[in-house]
Amino acid sequence: MKKFQFPPNPQLQPYIDRLWGWESEADEFIALPELLPGTGAELYFHYGSPFQFHNSGSGKLEKLAPSHLLCVRQQKLALVAAADIGFIAVRFKIGMLPRFTDIPMSELADQTVTAEDIWGQAARGLCSQLSSADTLQEKLKLINAFLLGQLRLAAPDALIEQAMPLLYRRYADISIQGLADHFHIGRRQFERRFLAVSGQTANTVKCMSRFQHAVRSLMLSEASNAAVTALDHGYYDQAHFIHDFKKLTGSSPEPYLKLARTKTHFYNASLSL
């Protein structure tokens, strides 16, 4: 399988972490991962077969659209193994998706929303152009241009836009009160504004950031020890981590990770710009 990742256009780098993707080889069958709850937002453009997943509510197998946004927040998404994989994904930095749409994050969370649902005719035009683009570089150029066209110069709430990445990075050593104090506003006002922008409470983002960083470390390094990793990422003890892990995955860490490591995953190493 071919994997690739590229930095976005320089004007997009404050808002987008990377553009990345996979292409399967001929007759290659890929065990796709289970996407866990978190804080991320990712926009996918498929030029191979779109992802399929098991709907936990209906029990049915469903197919995602050729272009779609995923903001997995409360319900994990189990993708189905597939052949003919080919996609480019746009990984938004935390808190930056509102720079590209005025749809509230609370309406995008845990929904299978298409690019056309969000950007209408502009997204339809992009998808048409992507289908006729011959090379990966042409596709990347088209996506960068589209995103630049959607970029809003003003943040919906500049203070919260600054606060979200700070909380995401410093989840282990900063409190919600400390963050409100840092921005010189009252805690209630801070929490109200944070929820309005992110669709999640500040404390939920703090907890999910800790969980995401711990699981990412465990998936990127199979030699990592779950107990040590939990303490390194701000959990009180191993029991605290196991409790969180079971709540979010339905399984304890050891059996879950053992199975997950037999599949692919979407955790990427740091990208040097």
Backbone as CSV, one residue per row, in Angstrom:
resi,resn,N_x,N_y,N_z,CA_x,CA_y,CA_z,C_x,C_y,C_z
1,MET,0.842,-1.195,0.000,0.000,0.000,0.000,0.880,1.249,0.000
2,LYS,0.508,2.205,-0.837,1.219,3.471,-0.892,0.587,4.446,0.095
3,LYS,1.412,5.047,0.956,0.956,6.079,1.875,1.668,7.381,1.546
4,PHE,0.980,8.478,1.678,1.608,9.761,1.393,1.037,10.830,2.327
5,GLN,1.816,11.864,2.560,1.340,13.019,3.314,2.110,14.255,2.883
6,PHE,1.410,15.381,2.814,1.984,16.626,2.324,1.494,17.785,3.194
7,PRO,2.327,18.787,3.392,1.830,19.994,4.075,0.872,20.729,3.159
8,PRO,-0.090,21.452,3.728,-1.009,22.228,2.895,-0.317,23.469,2.344
9,ASN,-1.032,24.172,1.493,-0.583,25.481,1.027,-0.181,26.342,2.235
10,PRO,0.892,27.125,2.146,1.335,27.932,3.300,0.232,28.770,3.942
11,GLN,-0.686,29.300,3.139,-1.764,30.113,3.705,-2.741,29.280,4.533
12,LEU,-2.738,27.967,4.312,-3.636,27.082,5.043,-2.992,26.449,6.271
13,GLN,-1.692,26.585,6.407,-0.982,25.871,7.472,-1.403,26.255,8.891
14,PRO,-1.885,27.473,9.149,-2.389,27.747,10.512,-3.647,26.946,10.860
15,TYR,-4.338,26.411,9.855,-5.643,25.802,10.073,-5.691,24.304,9.755
16,ILE,-4.807,23.858,8.889,-4.818,22.469,8.423,-3.467,21.827,8.726
17,ASP,-3.534,20.656,9.347,-2.319,19.963,9.752,-1.593,19.351,8.567
18,ARG,-2.335,18.678,7.696,-1.721,17.990,6.549,-2.795,17.493,5.591
19,LEU,-2.350,17.168,4.390,-3.135,16.384,3.453,-2.421,15.047,3.331
20,TRP,-3.173,13.968,3.447,-2.549,12.651,3.459,-3.494,11.640,2.817
21,GLY,-2.984,10.470,2.544,-3.860,9.472,1.953,-3.193,8.139,1.714
22,TRP,-3.992,7.223,1.197,-3.544,5.857,0.902,-3.996,5.457,-0.487
23,GLU,-3.211,4.582,-1.090,-3.598,3.925,-2.332,-3.233,2.452,-2.218
24,SER,-4.196,1.579,-2.414,-3.911,0.149,-2.348,-3.258,-0.323,-3.644
25,GLU,-2.500,-1.381,-3.536,-1.921,-2.024,-4.707,-2.983,-2.894,-5.376
26,ALA,-2.693,-3.367,-6.581,-3.630,-4.229,-7.294,-3.930,-5.475,-6.475
27,ASP,-5.218,-5.794,-6.328,-5.680,-6.991,-5.610,-5.333,-6.979,-4.115
28,GLU,-4.932,-5.825,-3.589,-4.622,-5.732,-2.155,-5.904,-5.514,-1.364
29,PHE,-6.056,-6.255,-0.287,-7.228,-6.153,0.599,-6.747,-5.586,1.923
30,ILE,-7.312,-4.462,2.350,-6.790,-3.722,3.500,-7.769,-3.786,4.667
31,ALA,-7.264,-4.188,5.826,-8.063,-4.204,7.057,-8.094,-2.785,7.619
32,LEU,-9.161,-2.079,7.349,-9.271,-0.685,7.767,-9.536,-0.590,9.272
33,PRO,-9.204,0.553,9.870,-9.284,0.657,11.336,-10.664,1.007,11.862
34,GLU,-10.762,0.950,13.175,-11.911,1.474,13.898,-11.533,2.874,14.370
35,LEU,-12.344,3.859,14.004,-12.061,5.237,14.385,-12.680,5.509,15.746
36,LEU,-11.849,5.963,16.681,-12.297,6.153,18.059,-12.766,7.584,18.306
37,PRO,-13.617,7.771,19.315,-14.054,9.123,19.669,-12.861,10.023,19.984
38,GLY,-13.007,11.301,19.621,-11.908,12.236,19.871,-12.325,13.661,19.610
39,THR,-11.373,14.456,19.152,-11.604,15.881,18.916,-11.375,16.261,17.459
40,GLY,-11.004,15.299,16.628,-10.560,15.603,15.271,-11.680,15.877,14.282
41,ALA,-11.282,16.460,13.157,-12.171,16.676,12.008,-11.361,16.381,10.761
42,GLU,-11.904,15.507,9.911,-11.162,15.062,8.746,-12.096,14.990,7.532
43,LEU,-11.649,15.579,6.447,-12.406,15.622,5.207,-11.763,14.657,4.215
44,TYR,-12.549,13.707,3.688,-12.034,12.668,2.806,-12.566,12.840,1.383
45,PHE,-11.663,12.682,0.423,-12.032,12.638,-0.984,-11.552,11.292,-1.532
46,HIS,-12.493,10.444,-1.926,-12.166,9.099,-2.409,-12.120,9.083,-3.937
47,TYR,-11.031,8.557,-4.493,-10.987,8.265,-5.922,-10.923,6.754,-6.138
48,GLY,-10.857,6.020,-5.049,-11.084,4.580,-5.062,-12.454,4.318,-4.460
49,SER,-12.643,3.134,-3.922,-13.935,2.815,-3.303,-14.093,3.560,-1.983
50,PRO,-15.205,4.252,-1.768,-15.425,4.926,-0.477,-15.505,3.918,0.671
51,PHE,-15.242,4.408,1.877,-15.308,3.553,3.060,-16.721,2.998,3.254
52,GLN,-16.769,1.786,3.812,-18.006,1.223,4.327,-17.845,1.012,5.833
53,PHE,-18.960,1.035,6.546,-18.900,0.853,7.991,-20.157,0.150,8.477
54,HIS,-20.043,-0.473,9.629,-21.194,-1.106,10.265,-21.918,-0.067,11.119
55,ASN,-23.169,0.183,10.808,-23.980,1.110,11.591,-24.367,0.427,12.902
56,SER,-23.866,0.940,14.013,-24.114,0.298,15.308,-25.583,0.357,15.710
57,GLY,-26.309,1.336,15.176,-27.720,1.455,15.517,-28.592,0.465,14.762
58,SER,-28.424,0.419,13.425,-29.256,-0.455,12.597,-28.652,-1.829,12.395
59,GLY,-27.335,-1.949,12.619,-26.649,-3.210,12.363,-26.363,-3.443,10.894
60,LYS,-26.691,-2.467,10.049,-26.515,-2.618,8.608,-25.149,-2.103,8.155
61,LEU,-24.740,-2.610,6.992,-23.513,-2.138,6.356,-23.876,-0.914,5.512
62,GLU,-23.172,0.190,5.729,-23.451,1.417,4.999,-22.189,1.907,4.305
63,LYS,-22.382,2.621,3.210,-21.261,3.174,2.457,-21.260,4.689,2.585
64,LEU,-20.089,5.246,2.845,-19.947,6.696,2.900,-19.897,7.263,1.486
65,ALA,-20.176,8.548,1.367,-20.147,9.215,0.061,-18.704,9.335,-0.436
66,PRO,-18.513,9.559,-1.734,-17.148,9.728,-2.261,-16.386,10.894,-1.621
67,SER,-17.118,11.889,-1.134,-16.482,12.965,-0.365,-17.293,13.175,0.910
68,HIS,-16.632,13.175,2.047,-17.371,13.256,3.309,-16.477,13.791,4.423
69,LEU,-17.118,14.321,5.449,-16.440,14.817,6.633,-16.730,13.886,7.799
70,LEU,-15.694,13.560,8.579,-15.882,12.772,9.791,-15.406,13.564,11.003
71,CYS,-16.298,13.721,11.972,-15.977,14.319,13.277,-16.463,13.315,14.324
72,VAL,-15.647,12.316,14.612,-16.048,11.240,15.517,-15.902,11.744,16.950
73,ARG,-17.016,11.795,17.675,-17.016,12.403,19.002,-17.438,11.432,20.114
74,GLN,-18.555,10.756,19.957,-19.073,9.890,21.015,-19.197,8.440,20.582
75,GLN,-19.355,8.207,19.290,-19.587,6.854,18.784,-18.431,6.441,17.878
76,LYS,-17.754,5.369,18.222,-16.676,4.887,17.363,-17.247,4.443,16.028
77,LEU,-16.404,4.455,15.003,-16.832,4.117,13.652,-15.945,2.984,13.144
78,ALA,-16.542,1.807,12.975,-15.796,0.620,12.558,-15.833,0.500,11.038
79,LEU,-14.711,0.841,10.385,-14.621,0.736,8.930,-14.416,-0.720,8.524
80,VAL,-14.933,-1.055,7.357,-14.896,-2.433,6.872,-13.686,-2.630,5.953
81,ALA,-13.027,-3.779,6.076,-11.890,-4.105,5.215,-12.304,-4.007,3.753
82,ALA,-11.375,-3.536,2.903,-11.749,-3.280,1.515,-10.536,-3.352,0.590
83,ALA,-10.842,-3.504,-0.695,-9.841,-3.394,-1.746,-10.099,-2.073,-2.495
84,ASP,-9.268,-1.769,-3.461,-9.444,-0.565,-4.284,-9.550,0.695,-3.434
85,ILE,-8.641,0.833,-2.492,-8.599,2.033,-1.649,-7.800,3.126,-2.346
86,GLY,-8.347,4.309,-2.368,-7.644,5.481,-2.875,-8.336,6.720,-2.358
87,PHE,-7.653,7.484,-1.509,-8.286,8.687,-0.950,-7.236,9.719,-0.575
88,ILE,-7.690,10.967,-0.534,-6.917,12.077,0.034,-7.738,12.628,1.185
89,ALA,-7.106,12.779,2.342,-7.789,13.300,3.524,-7.184,14.635,3.932
90,VAL,-8.036,15.511,4.395,-7.617,16.820,4.914,-7.790,16.778,6.421
91,ARG,-6.702,16.899,7.152,-6.762,16.860,8.620,-6.741,18.286,9.167
92,PHE,-7.875,18.730,9.678,-7.974,20.071,10.236,-7.332,20.110,11.625
93,LYS,-6.676,21.194,11.941,-6.185,21.387,13.302,-7.368,21.629,14.222
94,ILE,-7.184,21.307,15.488,-8.288,21.414,16.434,-8.825,22.850,16.474
95,GLY,-10.141,22.952,16.401,-10.803,24.252,16.497,-10.814,25.057,15.220
96,MET,-10.263,24.519,14.117,-10.113,25.317,12.905,-11.155,25.041,11.823
97,LEU,-11.951,24.002,11.965,-12.981,23.752,10.959,-13.964,24.913,10.830
98,PRO,-14.330,25.633,11.924,-15.236,26.772,11.769,-14.695,27.889,10.871
99,ARG,-13.409,27.857,10.545,-12.875,28.807,9.563,-13.356,28.493,8.147
100,PHE,-13.917,27.295,7.948,-14.287,26.858,6.605,-15.786,26.631,6.424
101,THR,-16.553,26.676,7.487,-18.008,26.512,7.397,-18.669,27.176,8.595
102,ASP,-19.906,27.657,8.377,-20.655,28.243,9.496,-21.640,27.239,10.097
103,ILE,-21.598,25.985,9.639,-22.431,24.957,10.262,-21.890,24.675,11.658
104,PRO,-22.706,24.728,12.697,-22.208,24.498,14.061,-21.574,23.121,14.200
105,MET,-20.496,23.050,14.965,-19.814,21.776,15.170,-20.744,20.751,15.812
106,SER,-21.675,21.199,16.610,-22.613,20.272,17.255,-23.474,19.539,16.227
107,GLU,-23.651,20.126,15.040,-24.445,19.494,13.982,-23.603,18.577,13.096
108,LEU,-22.293,18.660,13.210,-21.398,17.835,12.389,-20.880,16.624,13.145
109,ALA,-20.940,16.681,14.467,-20.395,15.600,15.290,-21.133,14.293,15.066
110,ASP,-20.366,13.218,14.831,-20.905,11.860,14.687,-21.916,11.732,13.553
111,GLN,-21.822,12.597,12.562,-22.696,12.525,11.400,-21.877,12.155,10.161
112,THR,-22.503,11.492,9.218,-21.831,11.184,7.951,-22.241,12.256,6.942
113,VAL,-21.589,13.395,7.039,-21.945,14.578,6.250,-21.095,14.611,4.985
114,THR,-21.710,14.868,3.837,-20.957,14.950,2.590,-20.379,16.352,2.411
115,ALA,-19.383,16.441,1.555,-18.810,17.751,1.235,-19.869,18.644,0.595
116,GLU,-20.748,18.055,-0.216,-21.809,18.833,-0.847,-22.806,19.354,0.178
117,ASP,-23.054,18.591,1.255,-23.937,19.063,2.325,-23.393,20.354,2.935
118,ILE,-22.082,20.458,2.981,-21.452,21.595,3.652,-21.225,22.763,2.698
119,TRP,-20.683,22.461,1.497,-20.247,23.533,0.595,-21.017,23.604,-0.718
120,GLY,-22.029,22.776,-0.874,-22.928,22.880,-2.012,-22.251,22.792,-3.369
121,GLN,-22.578,23.759,-4.242,-22.109,23.738,-5.630,-20.586,23.759,-5.718
122,ALA,-19.938,24.470,-4.814,-18.471,24.528,-4.842,-17.875,23.135,-4.651
123,ALA,-18.454,22.353,-3.734,-17.960,20.995,-3.502,-18.274,20.087,-4.682
124,ARG,-19.456,20.263,-5.301,-19.790,19.458,-6.481,-18.797,19.719,-7.599
125,GLY,-18.438,20.991,-7.777,-17.465,21.335,-8.804,-16.105,20.721,-8.520
126,LEU,-15.691,20.758,-7.260,-14.397,20.163,-6.895,-14.400,18.668,-7.167
127,CYS,-15.451,17.977,-6.746,-15.510,16.525,-6.936,-15.470,16.159,-8.416
128,SER,-16.116,16.965,-9.253,-16.074,16.732,-10.692,-14.659,16.912,-11.236
129,GLN,-13.971,17.939,-10.762,-12.594,18.180,-11.199,-11.661,17.065,-10.728
130,LEU,-11.872,16.602,-9.502,-11.020,15.537,-8.968,-11.174,14.246,-9.763
131,SER,-12.396,13.977,-10.209,-12.639,12.730,-10.942,-11.925,12.706,-12.282
132,SER,-11.636,13.885,-12.829,-10.955,13.934,-14.129,-9.469,14.261,-14.008
133,ALA,-8.990,14.547,-12.791,-7.558,14.832,-12.596,-6.765,13.544,-12.717
134,ASP,-5.665,13.592,-13.457,-4.900,12.377,-13.757,-3.881,12.011,-12.690
135,THR,-3.328,12.994,-11.999,-2.230,12.711,-11.079,-2.570,13.131,-9.662
136,LEU,-1.842,12.573,-8.715,-2.014,12.937,-7.315,-1.723,14.420,-7.103
137,GLN,-0.687,14.926,-7.741,-0.331,16.333,-7.563,-1.438,17.256,-8.077
138,GLU,-2.082,16.879,-9.173,-3.209,17.678,-9.662,-4.345,17.688,-8.639
139,LYS,-4.631,16.521,-8.066,-5.692,16.427,-7.065,-5.376,17.283,-5.848
140,LEU,-4.151,17.209,-5.369,-3.745,18.002,-4.206,-3.867,19.496,-4.497
141,LYS,-3.479,19.901,-5.688,-3.571,21.313,-6.071,-5.022,21.784,-6.069
142,LEU,-5.913,20.947,-6.588,-7.339,21.295,-6.620,-7.916,21.420,-5.208
143,ILE,-7.555,20.502,-4.326,-8.080,20.538,-2.955,-7.555,21.758,-2.212
144,ASN,-6.267,22.059,-2.362,-5.712,23.258,-1.733,-6.431,24.515,-2.213
145,ALA,-6.677,24.601,-3.519,-7.353,25.779,-4.067,-8.782,25.878,-3.540
146,PHE,-9.465,24.746,-3.451,-10.829,24.739,-2.920,-10.848,25.238,-1.470
147,LEU,-9.944,24.724,-0.646,-9.911,25.115,0.758,-9.594,26.597,0.920
148,LEU,-8.693,27.103,0.091,-8.392,28.539,0.137,-9.634,29.361,-0.207
149,GLY,-10.440,28.845,-1.128,-11.659,29.542,-1.505,-12.710,29.563,-0.414
150,GLN,-12.673,28.583,0.496,-13.644,28.498,1.590,-13.152,29.174,2.864
151,LEU,-11.878,29.479,2.933,-11.283,30.014,4.164,-11.856,31.381,4.520
152,ARG,-12.269,31.502,5.766,-12.778,32.770,6.286,-11.640,33.495,7.006
153,LEU,-11.498,34.771,6.747,-10.388,35.522,7.321,-10.568,35.762,8.814
154,ALA,-11.809,35.805,9.269,-12.071,36.072,10.688,-12.567,34.808,11.381
155,ALA,-12.069,34.577,12.588,-12.530,33.447,13.391,-13.889,33.766,14.001
156,PRO,-14.764,32.760,14.157,-16.043,32.999,14.843,-15.840,33.512,16.265
157,ASP,-14.795,33.028,16.926,-14.440,33.469,18.276,-12.928,33.287,18.412
158,ALA,-12.191,34.376,18.227,-10.729,34.297,18.181,-10.142,33.779,19.493
159,LEU,-10.759,34.118,20.614,-10.232,33.666,21.907,-10.333,32.149,22.026
160,ILE,-11.475,31.595,21.676,-11.657,30.147,21.768,-10.807,29.433,20.724
161,GLU,-10.622,30.047,19.565,-9.750,29.455,18.554,-8.328,29.310,19.087
162,GLN,-7.880,30.247,19.891,-6.555,30.140,20.521,-6.558,29.139,21.679
163,ALA,-7.664,29.091,22.390,-7.737,28.241,23.584,-7.753,26.755,23.249
164,MET,-8.405,26.372,22.156,-8.568,24.950,21.854,-7.239,24.227,21.615
165,PRO,-6.341,24.748,20.776,-5.058,24.048,20.624,-4.207,24.079,21.883
166,LEU,-4.348,25.132,22.679,-3.608,25.199,23.934,-4.067,24.094,24.878
167,LEU,-5.375,23.890,24.966,-5.923,22.823,25.799,-5.544,21.456,25.234
168,TYR,-5.562,21.332,23.916,-5.216,20.059,23.259,-3.770,19.658,23.541
169,ARG,-2.874,20.622,23.553,-1.455,20.326,23.787,-1.126,20.191,25.264
170,ARG,-1.786,20.981,26.108,-1.401,21.045,27.525,-2.455,20.400,28.436
171,TYR,-3.185,19.423,27.895,-4.241,18.738,28.640,-3.780,18.195,29.987
172,ALA,-2.485,17.819,30.097,-1.992,17.173,31.316,-1.656,18.169,32.418
173,ASP,-1.434,19.442,32.079,-0.942,20.365,33.111,-1.703,21.686,33.194
174,ILE,-2.857,21.773,32.525,-3.616,23.015,32.619,-5.066,22.696,32.977
175,SER,-5.631,23.477,33.871,-7.025,23.284,34.277,-7.919,24.211,33.454
176,ILE,-9.213,23.949,33.479,-10.156,24.819,32.773,-10.140,26.212,33.408
177,GLN,-10.072,26.254,34.742,-9.987,27.542,35.424,-8.699,28.273,35.031
178,GLY,-7.600,27.522,34.959,-6.326,28.120,34.565,-6.371,28.676,33.152
179,LEU,-7.088,27.987,32.279,-7.200,28.449,30.899,-8.058,29.713,30.828
180,ALA,-9.151,29.740,31.578,-9.986,30.949,31.626,-9.188,32.126,32.178
181,ASP,-8.416,31.872,33.227,-7.573,32.933,33.802,-6.544,33.432,32.790
182,HIS,-5.992,32.493,32.025,-4.989,32.856,31.007,-5.545,33.866,30.015
183,PHE,-6.840,33.725,29.688,-7.467,34.625,28.717,-8.259,35.759,29.382
184,HIS,-8.134,35.842,30.713,-8.710,36.958,31.473,-10.227,37.065,31.324
185,ILE,-10.905,35.911,31.360,-12.364,35.936,31.384,-12.847,34.956,32.456
186,GLY,-14.083,35.109,32.867,-14.637,34.225,33.874,-14.822,32.815,33.341
187,ARG,-14.787,31.861,34.259,-14.880,30.462,33.825,-16.204,30.158,33.143
188,ARG,-17.301,30.648,33.675,-18.607,30.352,33.071,-18.697,30.901,31.656
189,GLN,-18.217,32.118,31.467,-18.235,32.706,30.135,-17.334,31.911,29.186
190,PHE,-16.154,31.529,29.693,-15.227,30.736,28.882,-15.876,29.422,28.457
191,GLU,-16.475,28.714,29.400,-17.085,27.424,29.086,-18.260,27.567,28.119
192,ARG,-19.041,28.620,28.274,-20.171,28.851,27.379,-19.685,29.113,25.953
193,ARG,-18.680,29.938,25.817,-18.143,30.247,24.488,-17.446,29.041,23.882
194,PHE,-16.748,28.275,24.689,-16.051,27.083,24.215,-17.051,26.080,23.640
195,LEU,-18.133,25.839,24.352,-19.158,24.901,23.902,-19.818,25.379,22.612
196,ALA,-20.055,26.678,22.508,-20.707,27.227,21.322,-19.861,27.018,20.071
197,VAL,-18.550,27.141,20.207,-17.659,26.999,19.050,-17.358,25.543,18.739
198,SER,-17.046,24.762,19.771,-16.532,23.409,19.551,-17.603,22.332,19.523
199,GLY,-18.764,22.606,20.117,-19.780,21.573,20.236,-19.488,20.587,21.347
200,GLN,-18.384,20.767,22.072,-18.015,19.941,23.221,-17.661,20.860,24.379
201,THR,-17.838,20.368,25.601,-17.411,21.167,26.745,-15.884,21.192,26.792
202,ALA,-15.340,22.192,27.468,-13.888,22.291,27.594,-13.325,21.079,28.327
203,ASN,-14.035,20.615,29.352,-13.544,19.455,30.098,-13.562,18.198,29.233
204,THR,-14.564,18.060,28.376,-14.603,16.904,27.463,-13.416,16.940,26.516
205,VAL,-13.106,18.102,25.967,-11.958,18.223,25.063,-10.654,17.919,25.794
206,LYS,-10.544,18.363,27.030,-9.352,18.061,27.836,-9.192,16.547,28.016
207,CYS,-10.277,15.877,28.386,-10.230,14.422,28.608,-9.990,13.662,27.311
208,MET,-10.650,14.098,26.227,-10.479,13.416,24.957,-9.088,13.636,24.387
209,SER,-8.500,14.793,24.645,-7.128,15.054,24.190,-6.157,14.106,24.879
210,ARG,-6.339,13.910,26.162,-5.496,12.975,26.913,-5.632,11.567,26.348
211,PHE,-6.860,11.147,26.104,-7.108,9.808,25.564,-6.491,9.661,24.174
212,GLN,-6.709,10.648,23.309,-6.167,10.589,21.957,-4.650,10.479,21.948
213,HIS,-3.995,11.293,22.751,-2.526,11.277,22.788,-2.004,9.945,23.316
214,ALA,-2.669,9.397,24.319,-2.231,8.110,24.873,-2.386,6.991,23.848
215,VAL,-3.538,6.920,23.192,-3.774,5.860,22.215,-2.851,6.026,21.014
216,ARG,-2.642,7.249,20.578,-1.719,7.488,19.457,-0.326,6.966,19.785
217,SER,0.155,7.234,20.991,1.477,6.749,21.410,1.535,5.231,21.387
218,LEU,0.474,4.589,21.859,0.439,3.130,21.912,0.360,2.511,20.516
219,MET,-0.307,3.185,19.598,-0.433,2.647,18.245,0.811,2.902,17.402
220,LEU,1.492,4.011,17.634,2.681,4.313,16.840,3.913,3.558,17.324
221,SER,3.885,3.090,18.571,5.006,2.319,19.099,4.463,1.080,19.796
222,GLU,4.561,-0.055,19.119,4.002,-1.290,19.674,4.734,-1.741,20.934
223,ALA,5.924,-1.198,21.132,6.684,-1.563,22.334,6.213,-0.791,23.564
224,SER,5.338,0.199,23.353,4.878,1.025,24.468,4.076,0.195,25.461
225,ASN,4.267,0.498,26.737,3.541,-0.153,27.819,2.339,0.704,28.191
226,ALA,1.148,0.092,28.256,-0.074,0.858,28.497,-0.038,1.595,29.835
227,ALA,0.471,0.945,30.878,0.500,1.569,32.202,1.420,2.781,32.212
228,VAL,2.595,2.626,31.637,3.562,3.741,31.590,3.031,4.866,30.713
229,THR,2.471,4.497,29.573,1.935,5.506,28.654,0.811,6.296,29.308
230,ALA,-0.042,5.613,30.064,-1.148,6.294,30.749,-0.619,7.356,31.705
231,LEU,0.375,7.011,32.506,0.952,7.970,33.457,1.644,9.116,32.725
232,ASP,2.317,8.802,31.622,3.016,9.830,30.840,2.059,10.852,30.250
233,HIS,0.798,10.464,30.074,-0.159,11.353,29.434,-1.194,11.916,30.405
234,GLY,-0.887,11.865,31.692,-1.699,12.602,32.651,-2.785,11.825,33.356
235,TYR,-2.854,10.500,33.148,-3.809,9.704,33.921,-3.275,9.506,35.339
236,TYR,-4.200,9.437,36.302,-3.783,9.286,37.697,-3.053,7.967,37.906
237,ASP,-3.596,6.908,37.317,-2.994,5.580,37.445,-3.535,4.702,36.319
238,GLN,-3.128,3.448,36.281,-3.555,2.545,35.218,-5.063,2.307,35.261
239,ALA,-5.624,2.221,36.447,-7.065,1.980,36.582,-7.874,3.114,35.946
240,HIS,-7.388,4.336,36.114,-8.040,5.501,35.526,-8.054,5.384,34.003
241,PHE,-6.936,4.989,33.414,-6.836,4.821,31.968,-7.755,3.700,31.477
242,ILE,-7.739,2.571,32.188,-8.584,1.427,31.799,-10.061,1.818,31.827
243,HIS,-10.458,2.582,32.837,-11.848,3.035,32.941,-12.222,3.878,31.728
244,ASP,-11.377,4.859,31.379,-11.631,5.706,30.220,-11.653,4.885,28.936
245,PHE,-10.701,3.979,28.820,-10.570,3.175,27.614,-11.818,2.316,27.392
246,LYS,-12.280,1.672,28.450,-13.485,0.829,28.341,-14.708,1.668,27.981
247,LYS,-14.800,2.842,28.558,-15.949,3.707,28.292,-16.011,4.119,26.823
248,LEU,-14.837,4.341,26.217,-14.790,4.865,24.855,-14.666,3.800,23.774
249,THR,-14.196,2.602,24.152,-14.001,1.552,23.150,-14.849,0.312,23.406
250,GLY,-15.337,0.153,24.637,-16.073,-1.049,24.994,-15.181,-2.219,25.337
251,SER,-13.885,-1.975,25.466,-12.931,-3.049,25.743,-11.822,-2.514,26.633
252,SER,-11.128,-3.415,27.330,-9.941,-3.012,28.082,-8.777,-2.849,27.100
253,PRO,-7.728,-2.114,27.472,-6.667,-1.781,26.513,-5.953,-2.973,25.877
254,GLU,-5.561,-3.969,26.671,-4.706,-5.031,26.135,-5.347,-5.794,24.977
255,PRO,-6.558,-6.357,25.131,-7.148,-7.070,23.993,-7.486,-6.155,22.821
256,TYR,-7.909,-4.926,23.138,-8.241,-4.000,22.061,-7.010,-3.699,21.212
257,LEU,-5.906,-3.346,21.872,-4.685,-2.980,21.148,-4.105,-4.166,20.391
258,LYS,-4.224,-5.344,20.972,-3.713,-6.544,20.303,-4.404,-6.736,18.961
259,LEU,-5.726,-6.556,18.942,-6.476,-6.682,17.694,-6.224,-5.495,16.770
260,ALA,-6.212,-4.284,17.329,-6.041,-3.080,16.509,-4.702,-3.073,15.793
261,ARG,-3.683,-3.641,16.424,-2.351,-3.652,15.811,-2.215,-4.653,14.678
262,THR,-3.233,-5.487,14.465,-3.240,-6.389,13.308,-3.839,-5.692,12.088
263,LYS,-4.366,-4.481,12.283,-5.003,-3.726,11.204,-4.180,-2.469,10.904
264,THR,-4.646,-1.714,9.956,-4.054,-0.415,9.688,-4.581,0.593,10.718
265,HIS,-4.015,1.785,10.721,-4.551,2.859,11.557,-4.284,4.191,10.876
266,PHE,-4.988,5.210,11.324,-4.875,6.540,10.723,-4.029,7.497,11.571
267,TYR,-3.277,6.966,12.521,-2.390,7.815,13.319,-1.131,8.087,12.516
268,ASN,-0.833,9.361,12.304,0.345,9.738,11.532,1.423,10.316,12.429
269,ALA,2.674,10.045,12.077,3.778,10.672,12.793,3.786,12.166,12.516
270,SER,4.531,12.907,13.317,4.603,14.360,13.149,5.097,14.696,11.748
271,LEU,4.551,15.764,11.199,4.902,16.210,9.845,5.732,17.469,9.960
272,SER,6.947,17.440,9.438,7.823,18.617,9.475,7.479,19.516,8.308
273,LEU,7.136,20.749,8.607,6.776,21.708,7.556,7.990,22.527,7.145
